[in-house]
């Protein structure tokens, strides 16, 4: 078990037919523990007077400069249901944050070391990346009782290059189950191409067309143990439900694109003066 440094032909075949691949025991208990511990420290240092609420359902209404500015910083986003009618947090601040993003992989030494490790490079090399760049990283909490849903989407909508090249790498930092809001995906849906894009213009961000409706019966749950990683094709339709359980579901997620021969779309929500360093150049 674990990751030997490159993917087998069976694993590559599974990824290409299903649009995702789970690698069990990708990260060690120590690595998972170090990320969780570091995030605990970042949370305790966080100034709660500046913040933003995060929602994938209605991003245009909840988007603000704090969100845009987070592209190359460590920023904190609250769960939509974190606040009561009185505007006060309903639970401790550590249990109120939806996610931290979007440049942990550049700004924090612990997350940087893991994100730029040989393991991630080997995985991306196996997926045929020549000059991979991590465009965003997120620590996702899926808090007990209030962890928001993530509606069906494709990562290429949010992280666009021409031609499309995004792969999501999602590392479970706690066991992720049907009960606490694991990922669900429509196997093979990546073969149908990208259905819409999330673009940033003068008036803010918006989708260029409405979401198609999906049959929930087509989604399969992808339960994962802490330390397991899932690689997600940029066109795979995936989602997760609200976490109404008493258990959180922490994860660390990276979105990687090809920078050799693929052009970063200027209307992406992320606008960078300098692009992040590639993991390697082959
Ligand atoms: Fe996603």
Coordinates of C-alpha atoms in Angstrom, one line a residue, residues 68-69 197-206 266-271:
X68 CA -9.9 38.0 -4.9
X69 CA -7.0 39.0 -2.7
X197 CA -16.9 28.4 -17.0
X198 CA -16.7 30.6 -14.0
X199 CA -15.3 33.9 -15.2
X200 CA -14.2 37.2 -13.7
X201 CA -15.1 40.4 -15.5
X202 CA -15.7 44.1 -14.7
X203 CA -18.9 43.3 -12.7
X204 CA -17.3 40.5 -10.7
X205 CA -17.5 36.8 -11.1
X206 CA -20.2 34.8 -12.8
X266 CA -7.1 35.9 -18.3
X267 CA -10.7 35.8 -17.1
X268 CA -10.0 33.3 -14.4
X269 CA -10.9 34.6 -10.9
X270 CA -7.2 34.1 -10.0
X271 CA -5.1 36.9 -11.4

